mmCIF file of C-alpha atoms in Angstrom:
data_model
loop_
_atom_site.group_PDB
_atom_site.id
_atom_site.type_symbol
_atom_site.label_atom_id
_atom_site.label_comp_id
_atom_site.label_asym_id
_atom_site.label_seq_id
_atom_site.Cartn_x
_atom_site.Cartn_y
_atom_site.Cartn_z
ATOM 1 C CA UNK A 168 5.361 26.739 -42.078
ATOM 2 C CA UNK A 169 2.189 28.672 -43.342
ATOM 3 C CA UNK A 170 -0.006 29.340 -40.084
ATOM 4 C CA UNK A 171 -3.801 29.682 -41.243
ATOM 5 C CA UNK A 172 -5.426 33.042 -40.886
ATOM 6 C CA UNK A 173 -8.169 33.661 -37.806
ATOM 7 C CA UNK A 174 -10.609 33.720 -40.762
ATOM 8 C CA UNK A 175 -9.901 30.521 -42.976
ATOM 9 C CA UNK A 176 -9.721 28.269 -39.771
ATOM 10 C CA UNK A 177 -13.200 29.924 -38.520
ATOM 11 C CA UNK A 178 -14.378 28.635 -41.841
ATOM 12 C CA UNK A 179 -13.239 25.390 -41.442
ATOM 13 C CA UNK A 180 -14.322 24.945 -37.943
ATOM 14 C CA UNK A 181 -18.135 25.948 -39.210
ATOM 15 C CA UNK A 182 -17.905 23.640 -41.951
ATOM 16 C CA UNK A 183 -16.593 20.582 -40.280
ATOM 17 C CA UNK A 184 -19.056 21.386 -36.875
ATOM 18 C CA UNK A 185 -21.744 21.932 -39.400
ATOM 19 C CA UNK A 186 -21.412 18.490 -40.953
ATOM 20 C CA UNK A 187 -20.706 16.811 -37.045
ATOM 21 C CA UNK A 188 -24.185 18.107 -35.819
ATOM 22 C CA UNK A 189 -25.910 16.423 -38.734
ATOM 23 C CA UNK A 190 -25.238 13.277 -36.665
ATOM 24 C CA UNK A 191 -27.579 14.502 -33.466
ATOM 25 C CA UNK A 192 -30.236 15.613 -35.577
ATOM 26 C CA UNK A 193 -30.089 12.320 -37.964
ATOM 27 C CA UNK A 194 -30.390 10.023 -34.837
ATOM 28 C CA UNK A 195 -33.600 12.413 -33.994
ATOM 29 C CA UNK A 196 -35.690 11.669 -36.796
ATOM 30 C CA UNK A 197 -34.275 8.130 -37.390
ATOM 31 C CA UNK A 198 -33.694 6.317 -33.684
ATOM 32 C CA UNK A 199 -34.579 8.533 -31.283
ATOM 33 C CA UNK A 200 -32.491 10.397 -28.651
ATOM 34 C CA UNK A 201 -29.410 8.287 -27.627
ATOM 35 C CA UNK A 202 -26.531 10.219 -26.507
ATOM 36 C CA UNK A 203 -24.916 11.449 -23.123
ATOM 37 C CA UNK A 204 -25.705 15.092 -23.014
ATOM 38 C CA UNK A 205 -29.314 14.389 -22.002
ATOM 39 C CA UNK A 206 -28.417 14.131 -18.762
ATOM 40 C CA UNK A 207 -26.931 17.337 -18.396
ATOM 41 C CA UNK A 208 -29.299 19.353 -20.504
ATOM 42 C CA UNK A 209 -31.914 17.690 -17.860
ATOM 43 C CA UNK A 210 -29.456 18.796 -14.978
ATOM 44 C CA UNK A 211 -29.408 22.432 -16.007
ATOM 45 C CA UNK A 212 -32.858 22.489 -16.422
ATOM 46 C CA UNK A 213 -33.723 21.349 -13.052
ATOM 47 C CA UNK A 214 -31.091 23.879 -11.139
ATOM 48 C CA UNK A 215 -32.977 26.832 -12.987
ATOM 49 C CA UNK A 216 -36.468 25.372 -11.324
ATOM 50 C CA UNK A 217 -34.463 25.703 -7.949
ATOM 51 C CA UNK A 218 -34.453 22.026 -8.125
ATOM 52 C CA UNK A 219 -31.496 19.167 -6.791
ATOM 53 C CA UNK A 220 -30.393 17.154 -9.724
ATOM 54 C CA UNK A 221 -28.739 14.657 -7.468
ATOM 55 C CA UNK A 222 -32.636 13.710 -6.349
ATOM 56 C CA UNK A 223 -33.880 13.540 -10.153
ATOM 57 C CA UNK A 224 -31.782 11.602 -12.245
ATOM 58 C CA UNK A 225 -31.094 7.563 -11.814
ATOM 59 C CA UNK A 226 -33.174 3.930 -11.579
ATOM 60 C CA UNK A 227 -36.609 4.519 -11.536
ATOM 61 C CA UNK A 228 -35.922 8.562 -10.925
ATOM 62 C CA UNK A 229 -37.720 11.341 -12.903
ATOM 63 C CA UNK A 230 -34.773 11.092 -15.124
ATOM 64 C CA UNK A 231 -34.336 8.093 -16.092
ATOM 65 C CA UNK A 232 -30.953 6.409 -15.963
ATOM 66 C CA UNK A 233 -29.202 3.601 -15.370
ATOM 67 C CA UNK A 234 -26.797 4.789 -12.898
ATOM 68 C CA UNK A 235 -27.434 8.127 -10.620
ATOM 69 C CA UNK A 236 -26.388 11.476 -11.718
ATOM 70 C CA UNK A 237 -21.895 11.075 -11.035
ATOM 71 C CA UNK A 238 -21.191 14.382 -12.121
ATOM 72 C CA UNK A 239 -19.790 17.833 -10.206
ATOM 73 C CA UNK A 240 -22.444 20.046 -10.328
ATOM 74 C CA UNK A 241 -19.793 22.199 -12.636
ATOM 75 C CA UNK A 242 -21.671 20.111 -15.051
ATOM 76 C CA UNK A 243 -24.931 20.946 -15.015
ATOM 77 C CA UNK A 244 -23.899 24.708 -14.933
ATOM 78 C CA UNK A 245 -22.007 24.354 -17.522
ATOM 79 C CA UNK A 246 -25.221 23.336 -19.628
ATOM 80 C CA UNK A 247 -26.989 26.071 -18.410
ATOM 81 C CA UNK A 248 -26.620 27.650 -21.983
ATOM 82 C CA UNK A 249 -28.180 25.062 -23.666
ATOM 83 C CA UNK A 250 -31.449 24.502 -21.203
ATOM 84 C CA UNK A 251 -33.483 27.122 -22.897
ATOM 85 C CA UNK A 252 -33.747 24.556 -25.977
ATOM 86 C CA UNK A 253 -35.302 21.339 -26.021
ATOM 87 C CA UNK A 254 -33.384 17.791 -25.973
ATOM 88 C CA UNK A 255 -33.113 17.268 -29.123
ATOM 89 C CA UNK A 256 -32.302 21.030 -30.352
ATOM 90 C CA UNK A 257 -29.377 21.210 -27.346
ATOM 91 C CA UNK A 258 -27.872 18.341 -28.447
ATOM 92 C CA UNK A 259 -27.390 19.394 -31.763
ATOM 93 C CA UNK A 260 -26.153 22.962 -30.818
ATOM 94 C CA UNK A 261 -23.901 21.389 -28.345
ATOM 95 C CA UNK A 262 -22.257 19.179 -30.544
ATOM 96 C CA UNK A 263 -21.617 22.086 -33.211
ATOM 97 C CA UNK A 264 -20.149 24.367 -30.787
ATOM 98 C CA UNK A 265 -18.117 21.719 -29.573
ATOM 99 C CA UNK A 266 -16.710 21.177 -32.520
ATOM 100 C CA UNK A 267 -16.098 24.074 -34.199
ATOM 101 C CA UNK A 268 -14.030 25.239 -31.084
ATOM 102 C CA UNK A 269 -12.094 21.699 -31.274
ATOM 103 C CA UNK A 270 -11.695 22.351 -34.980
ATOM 104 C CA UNK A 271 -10.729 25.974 -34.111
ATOM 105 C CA UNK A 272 -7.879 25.044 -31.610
ATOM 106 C CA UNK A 273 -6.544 22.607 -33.668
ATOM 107 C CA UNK A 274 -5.712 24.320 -36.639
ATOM 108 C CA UNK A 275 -3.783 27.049 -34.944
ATOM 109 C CA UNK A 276 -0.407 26.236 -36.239
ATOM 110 C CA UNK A 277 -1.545 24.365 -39.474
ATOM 111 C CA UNK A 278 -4.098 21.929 -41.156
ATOM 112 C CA UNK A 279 -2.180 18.863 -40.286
ATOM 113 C CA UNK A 280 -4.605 17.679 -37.216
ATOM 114 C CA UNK A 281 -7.459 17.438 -39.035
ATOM 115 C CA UNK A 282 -7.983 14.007 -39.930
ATOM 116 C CA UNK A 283 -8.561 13.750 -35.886
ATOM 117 C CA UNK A 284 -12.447 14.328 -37.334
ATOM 118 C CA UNK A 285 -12.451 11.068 -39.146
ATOM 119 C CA UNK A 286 -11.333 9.123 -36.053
ATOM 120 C CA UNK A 287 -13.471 6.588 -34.103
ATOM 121 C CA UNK A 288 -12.467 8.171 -31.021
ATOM 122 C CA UNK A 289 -14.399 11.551 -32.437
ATOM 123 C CA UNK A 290 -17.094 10.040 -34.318
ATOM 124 C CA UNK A 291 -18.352 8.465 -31.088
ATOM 125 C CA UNK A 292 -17.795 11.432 -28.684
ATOM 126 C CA UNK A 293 -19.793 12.913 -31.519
ATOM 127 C CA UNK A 294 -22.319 9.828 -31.538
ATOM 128 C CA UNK A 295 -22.922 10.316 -27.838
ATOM 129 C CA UNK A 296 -22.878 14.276 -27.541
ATOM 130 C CA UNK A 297 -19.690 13.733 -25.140
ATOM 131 C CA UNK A 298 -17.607 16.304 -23.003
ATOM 132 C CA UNK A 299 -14.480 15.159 -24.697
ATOM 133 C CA UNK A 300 -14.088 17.630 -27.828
ATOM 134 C CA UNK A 301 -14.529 20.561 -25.552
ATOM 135 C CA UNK A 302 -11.820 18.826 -22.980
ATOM 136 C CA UNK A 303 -9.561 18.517 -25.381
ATOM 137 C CA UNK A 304 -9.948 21.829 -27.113
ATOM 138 C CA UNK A 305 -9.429 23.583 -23.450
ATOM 139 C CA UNK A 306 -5.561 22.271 -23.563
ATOM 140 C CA UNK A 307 -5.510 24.390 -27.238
ATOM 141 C CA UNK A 308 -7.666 27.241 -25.795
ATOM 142 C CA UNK A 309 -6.772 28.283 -22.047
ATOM 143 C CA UNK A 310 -9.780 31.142 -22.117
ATOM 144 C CA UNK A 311 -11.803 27.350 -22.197
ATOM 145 C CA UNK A 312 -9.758 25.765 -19.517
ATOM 146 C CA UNK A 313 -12.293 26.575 -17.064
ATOM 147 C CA UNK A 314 -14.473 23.533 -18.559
ATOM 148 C CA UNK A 315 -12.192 20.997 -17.676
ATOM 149 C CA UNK A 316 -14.229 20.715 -14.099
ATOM 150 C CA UNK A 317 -17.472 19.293 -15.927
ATOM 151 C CA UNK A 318 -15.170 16.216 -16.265
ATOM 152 C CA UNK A 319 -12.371 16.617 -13.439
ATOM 153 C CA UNK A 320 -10.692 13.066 -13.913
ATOM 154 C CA UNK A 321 -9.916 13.991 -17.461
ATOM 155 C CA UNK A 322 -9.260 17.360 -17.011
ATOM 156 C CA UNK A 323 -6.390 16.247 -14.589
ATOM 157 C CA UNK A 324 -4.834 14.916 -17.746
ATOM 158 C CA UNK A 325 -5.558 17.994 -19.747
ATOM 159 C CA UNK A 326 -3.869 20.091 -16.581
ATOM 160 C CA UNK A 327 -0.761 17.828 -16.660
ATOM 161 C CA UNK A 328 -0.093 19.025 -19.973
ATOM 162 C CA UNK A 329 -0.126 22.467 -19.947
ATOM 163 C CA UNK A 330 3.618 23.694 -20.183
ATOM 164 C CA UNK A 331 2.809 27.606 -19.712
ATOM 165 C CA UNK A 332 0.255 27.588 -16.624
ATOM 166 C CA UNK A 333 -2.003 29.690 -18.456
ATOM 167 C CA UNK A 334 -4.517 26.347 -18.585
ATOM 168 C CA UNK A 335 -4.372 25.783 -14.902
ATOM 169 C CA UNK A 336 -5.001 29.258 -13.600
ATOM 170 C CA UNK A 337 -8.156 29.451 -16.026
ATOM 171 C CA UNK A 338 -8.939 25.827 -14.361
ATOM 172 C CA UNK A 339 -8.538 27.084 -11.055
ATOM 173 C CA UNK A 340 -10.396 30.265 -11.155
ATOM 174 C CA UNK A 341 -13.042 29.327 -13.892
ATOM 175 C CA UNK A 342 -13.177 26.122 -11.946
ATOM 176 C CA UNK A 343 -13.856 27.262 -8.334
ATOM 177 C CA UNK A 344 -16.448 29.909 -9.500
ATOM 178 C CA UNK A 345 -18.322 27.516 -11.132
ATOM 179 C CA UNK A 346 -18.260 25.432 -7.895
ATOM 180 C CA UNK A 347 -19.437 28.456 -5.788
ATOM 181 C CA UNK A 348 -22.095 28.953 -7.870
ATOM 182 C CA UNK A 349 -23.269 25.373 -7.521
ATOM 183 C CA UNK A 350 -23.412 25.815 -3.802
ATOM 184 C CA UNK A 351 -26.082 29.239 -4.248
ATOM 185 C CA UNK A 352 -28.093 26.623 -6.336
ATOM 186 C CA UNK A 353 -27.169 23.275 -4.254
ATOM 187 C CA UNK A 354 -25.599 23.796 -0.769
ATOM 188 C CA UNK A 355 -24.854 20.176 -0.735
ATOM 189 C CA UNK A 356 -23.645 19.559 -3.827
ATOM 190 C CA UNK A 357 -20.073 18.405 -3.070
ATOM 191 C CA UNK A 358 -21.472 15.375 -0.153
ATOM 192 C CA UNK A 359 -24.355 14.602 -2.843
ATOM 193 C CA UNK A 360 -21.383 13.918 -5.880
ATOM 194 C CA UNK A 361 -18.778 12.068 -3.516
ATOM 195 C CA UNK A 362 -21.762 9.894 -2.513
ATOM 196 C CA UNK A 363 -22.704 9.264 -5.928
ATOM 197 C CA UNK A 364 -19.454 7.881 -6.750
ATOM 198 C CA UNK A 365 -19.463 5.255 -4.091
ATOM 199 C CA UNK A 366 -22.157 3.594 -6.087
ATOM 200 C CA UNK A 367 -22.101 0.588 -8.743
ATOM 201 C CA UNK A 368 -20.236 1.393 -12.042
ATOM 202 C CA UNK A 369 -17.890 0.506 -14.525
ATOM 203 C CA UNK A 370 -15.395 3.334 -13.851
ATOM 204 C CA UNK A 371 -11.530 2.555 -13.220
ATOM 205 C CA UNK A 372 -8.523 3.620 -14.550
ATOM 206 C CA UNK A 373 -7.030 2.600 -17.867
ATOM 207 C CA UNK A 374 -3.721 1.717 -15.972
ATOM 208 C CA UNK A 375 -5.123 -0.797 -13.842
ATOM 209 C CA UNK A 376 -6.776 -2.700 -16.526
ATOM 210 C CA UNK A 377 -5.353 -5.710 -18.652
ATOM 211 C CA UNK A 378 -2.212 -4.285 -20.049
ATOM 212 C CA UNK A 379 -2.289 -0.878 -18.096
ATOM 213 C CA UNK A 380 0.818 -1.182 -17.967
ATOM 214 C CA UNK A 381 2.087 0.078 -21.157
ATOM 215 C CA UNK A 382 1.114 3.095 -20.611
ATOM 216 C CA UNK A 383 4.316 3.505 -17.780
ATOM 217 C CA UNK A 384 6.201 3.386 -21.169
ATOM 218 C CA UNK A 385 5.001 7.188 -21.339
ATOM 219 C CA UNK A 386 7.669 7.826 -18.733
ATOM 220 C CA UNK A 387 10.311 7.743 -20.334
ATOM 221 C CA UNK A 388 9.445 11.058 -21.987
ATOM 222 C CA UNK A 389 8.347 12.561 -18.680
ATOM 223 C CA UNK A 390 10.264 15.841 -19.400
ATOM 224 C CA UNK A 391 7.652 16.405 -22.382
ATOM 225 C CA UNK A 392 4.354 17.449 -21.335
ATOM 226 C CA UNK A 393 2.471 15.519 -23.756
ATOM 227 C CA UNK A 394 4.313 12.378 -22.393
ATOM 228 C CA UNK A 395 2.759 13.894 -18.531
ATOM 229 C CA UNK A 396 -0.710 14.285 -20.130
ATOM 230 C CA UNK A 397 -1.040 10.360 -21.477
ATOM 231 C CA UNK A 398 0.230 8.855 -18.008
ATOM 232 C CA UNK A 399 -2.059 10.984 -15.995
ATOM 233 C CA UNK A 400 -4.397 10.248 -18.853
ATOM 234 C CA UNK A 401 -3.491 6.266 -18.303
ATOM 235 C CA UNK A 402 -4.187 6.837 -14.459
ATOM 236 C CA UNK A 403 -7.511 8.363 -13.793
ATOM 237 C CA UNK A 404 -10.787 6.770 -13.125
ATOM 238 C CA UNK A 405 -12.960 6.499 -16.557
ATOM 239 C CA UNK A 406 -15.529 4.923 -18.386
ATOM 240 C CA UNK A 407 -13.766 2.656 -20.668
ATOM 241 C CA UNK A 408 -14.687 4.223 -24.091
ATOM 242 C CA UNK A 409 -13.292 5.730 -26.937
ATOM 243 C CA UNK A 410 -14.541 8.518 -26.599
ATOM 244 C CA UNK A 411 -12.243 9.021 -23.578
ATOM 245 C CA UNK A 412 -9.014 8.575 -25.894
ATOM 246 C CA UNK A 413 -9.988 11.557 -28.111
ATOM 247 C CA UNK A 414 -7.269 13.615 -25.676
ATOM 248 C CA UNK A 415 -4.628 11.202 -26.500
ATOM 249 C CA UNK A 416 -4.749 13.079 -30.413
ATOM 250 C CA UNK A 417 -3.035 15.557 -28.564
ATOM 251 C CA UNK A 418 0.201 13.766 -29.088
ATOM 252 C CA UNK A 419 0.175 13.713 -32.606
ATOM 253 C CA UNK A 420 1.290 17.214 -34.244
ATOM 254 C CA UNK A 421 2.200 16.435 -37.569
ATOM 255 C CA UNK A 422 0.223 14.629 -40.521
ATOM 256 C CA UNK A 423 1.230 11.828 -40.137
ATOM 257 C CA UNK A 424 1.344 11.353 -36.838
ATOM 258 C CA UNK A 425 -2.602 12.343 -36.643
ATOM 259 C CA UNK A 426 -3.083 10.062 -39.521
ATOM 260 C CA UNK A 427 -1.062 7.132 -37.486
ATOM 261 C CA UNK A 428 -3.221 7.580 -34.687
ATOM 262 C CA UNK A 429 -6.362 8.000 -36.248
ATOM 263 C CA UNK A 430 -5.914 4.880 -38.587
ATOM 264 C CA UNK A 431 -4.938 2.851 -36.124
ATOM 265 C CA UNK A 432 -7.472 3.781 -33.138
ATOM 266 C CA UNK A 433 -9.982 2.958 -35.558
ATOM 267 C CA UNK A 434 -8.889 -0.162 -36.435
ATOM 268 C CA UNK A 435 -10.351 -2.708 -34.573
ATOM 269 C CA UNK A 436 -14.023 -0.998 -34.872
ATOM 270 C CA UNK A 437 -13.170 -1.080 -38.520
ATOM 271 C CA UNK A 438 -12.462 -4.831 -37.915
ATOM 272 C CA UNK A 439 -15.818 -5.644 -36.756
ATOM 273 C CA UNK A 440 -17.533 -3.718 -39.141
ATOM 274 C CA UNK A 441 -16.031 -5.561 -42.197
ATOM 275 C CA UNK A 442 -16.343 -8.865 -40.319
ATOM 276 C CA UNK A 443 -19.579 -8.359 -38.518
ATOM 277 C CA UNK A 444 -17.807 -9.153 -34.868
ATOM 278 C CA UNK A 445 -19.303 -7.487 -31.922
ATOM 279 C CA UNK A 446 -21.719 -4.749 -32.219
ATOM 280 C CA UNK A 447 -19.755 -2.765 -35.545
ATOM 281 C CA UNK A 448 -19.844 1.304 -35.085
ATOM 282 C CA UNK A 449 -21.882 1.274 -32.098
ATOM 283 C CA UNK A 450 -18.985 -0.295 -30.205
ATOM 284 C CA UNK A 451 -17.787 2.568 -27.503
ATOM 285 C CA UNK A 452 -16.266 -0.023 -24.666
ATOM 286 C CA UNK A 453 -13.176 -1.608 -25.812
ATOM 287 C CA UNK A 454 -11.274 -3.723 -23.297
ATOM 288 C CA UNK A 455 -7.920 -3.266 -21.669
ATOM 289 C CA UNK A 456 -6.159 -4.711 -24.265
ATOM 290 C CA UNK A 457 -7.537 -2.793 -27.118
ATOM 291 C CA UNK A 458 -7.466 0.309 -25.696
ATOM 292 C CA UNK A 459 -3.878 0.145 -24.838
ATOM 293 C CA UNK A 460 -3.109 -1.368 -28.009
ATOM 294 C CA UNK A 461 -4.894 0.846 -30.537
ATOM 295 C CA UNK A 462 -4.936 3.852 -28.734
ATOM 296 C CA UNK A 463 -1.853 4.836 -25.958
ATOM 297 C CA UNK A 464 0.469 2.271 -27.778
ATOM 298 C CA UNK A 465 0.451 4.682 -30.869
ATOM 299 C CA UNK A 466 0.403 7.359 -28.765
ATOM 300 C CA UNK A 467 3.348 5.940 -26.976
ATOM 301 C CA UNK A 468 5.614 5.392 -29.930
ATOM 302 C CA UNK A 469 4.780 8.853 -31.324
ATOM 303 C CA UNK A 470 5.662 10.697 -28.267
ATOM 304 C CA UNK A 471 9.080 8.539 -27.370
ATOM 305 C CA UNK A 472 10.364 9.174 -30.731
ATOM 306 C CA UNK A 473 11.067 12.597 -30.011
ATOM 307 C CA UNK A 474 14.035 13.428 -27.284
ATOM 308 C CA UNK A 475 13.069 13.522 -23.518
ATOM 309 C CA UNK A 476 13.610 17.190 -23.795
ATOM 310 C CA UNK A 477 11.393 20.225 -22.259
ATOM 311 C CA UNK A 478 11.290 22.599 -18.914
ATOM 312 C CA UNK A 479 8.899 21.419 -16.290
ATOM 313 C CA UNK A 480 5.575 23.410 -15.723
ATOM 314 C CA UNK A 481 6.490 26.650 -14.045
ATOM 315 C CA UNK A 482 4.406 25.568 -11.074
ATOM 316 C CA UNK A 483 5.545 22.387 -10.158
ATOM 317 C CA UNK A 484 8.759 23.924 -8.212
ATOM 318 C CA UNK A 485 6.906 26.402 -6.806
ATOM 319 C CA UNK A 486 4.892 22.760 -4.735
ATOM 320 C CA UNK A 487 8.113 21.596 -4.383
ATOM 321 C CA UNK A 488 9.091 24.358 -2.728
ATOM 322 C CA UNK A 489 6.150 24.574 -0.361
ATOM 323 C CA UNK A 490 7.501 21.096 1.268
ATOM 324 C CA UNK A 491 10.981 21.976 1.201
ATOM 325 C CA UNK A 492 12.046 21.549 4.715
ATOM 326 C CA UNK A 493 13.576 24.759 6.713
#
């Protein structure tokens, strides 16, 4: 196997992250701002004016939004480098690096992951300026692990596959100073978040929904640690979106496995495009059925194909060991 050199997949990261923040900026000029990462470019903003994000963003807030601000402050802090821009301009840069360091991780062992770009599940992380490209580029990257706390559910996933440790101790340490800092900016950060989450919303976990349940099929790998990072995937609270899947492309390591995955988790928004059902492209929420479907069912088969072969993390017998009776 030819492994691309440092250089050529720095090229290709620019050129495909290029051509992903044209998105951002053609929404700008053609329908206005619509996208997720408002909210944290306005969070970052408001911690450098010594101000409590938690108090600004929500119904009828200075920020407005339909639901209140349901993020660790890790988020906002994370956004910091972006808050010297304005909305539109962050976006845009966000998105690019985001990509280029997906595209970058990606292509360490070969081109083969690459059609992962033409997916639904991208294209609509891209559409809404999501976490998710950076998430999933931190299970590729451990010096990047540490952002896996902006979006703790879903990093849990990303943790559950790491094989070496390397990912987790980054999480860990990258993780908790982030959180420190939060508390010099917000001392009550942590009661502000948990009481955020106890409000109305539409998160829940994929495993619990109509036809969850496939997704215990997973299992039957559970000695690989991609097999470990679509359960825990399957089982953590989430907005229902595709967006949210993008992680799942994790499984697939050869061609054709990315281009199985890719085809069919953009199936059914092809569907409706052709046929004019439901909203077309602009369709993030899928329900139970076709997320588990079009997106872990492929997953699934790809990863149980392969032999339930693979050592466990090297921490997970050092907790086992902590309970061990004496």
């Amino acid at each position: 196997m030819n492994v691309p050199s440092v250089g050529s997949r720095l090229l290709v990261a620019v050129a495909i992250a290029s051509a992903a923040a044209l998105m951002p900026l053609i929404a700008s000029t053609t329908v206005g701002v619509d996208n997720d990462f408002g909210v944290f470019w306005f969070a970052a903003r408001a911690l450098l004016q010594g101000r409590d994000p938690y108090t600004l963003i929500g119904p009828g807030f200075e920020y407005e939004e339909v639901l209140p601000f349901r993020y660790p402050i890790t988020s906002a802090i994370a956004a910091i480098p972006f808050a010297g821009f304005q909305e539109v301009p962050a976006t845009i840069v966000f998105v690019w690096v985001s990509t280029c360091l997906l595209a970058y991780a990606l292509t360490a062992e070969g081109w083969s992951r690459l059609p992962v770009f033409l997916s639904v599940p991208f294209i609509i992380a891209l559409q809404q300026a999501q976490w998710s490209p950076l998430l999933t580029a931190a299970a590729c990257l451990p010096a990047l692990a540490w952002i896996v706390t902006v979006k703790p559910n879903i990093g849990l996933a990303i943790l559950a596959g790491d094989q070496s440790g390397r990912v987790l101790k980054v999480a860990a340490l990258g993780g908790g100073a982030l959180a420190l800092i939060g508390l010099l900016f917000v001392p009550t950060w942590p009661v502000e978040w948990f009481a955020s989450l106890q409000g109305p919303g539409s998160l829940g976990a994929p495993l619990f929904r109509p036809w969850g349940w496939v997704a215990i099929l997973a299992l039957l790998r559970w000695r690989r640690p991609e097999a470990r990072l679509l359960f825990i995937l399957a089982c953590v609270p989430q907005t229902p979106a595709w967006y949210e899947a993008l992680p799942l492309f994790l499984v697939a390591v050869t061609l054709r496995e990315t281009l199985f995955l890719a085809v069919v988790s953009s199936a059914p928004v092809a569907f409706e495009m052709l046929f004019g059902r439901g909203d077309g492209f602009l369709r993030m929420y899928p329900n139970g059925l076709e997320l588990m479907l079009f997106a872990y069912l492929p997953a699934i088969i790809i990863t149980i194909r392969r032999p339930n072969q693979g050592a466990l993390p090297d921490w997970i017998p050092g907790v086992f060991r902590l309970f061990r009776p004496r």
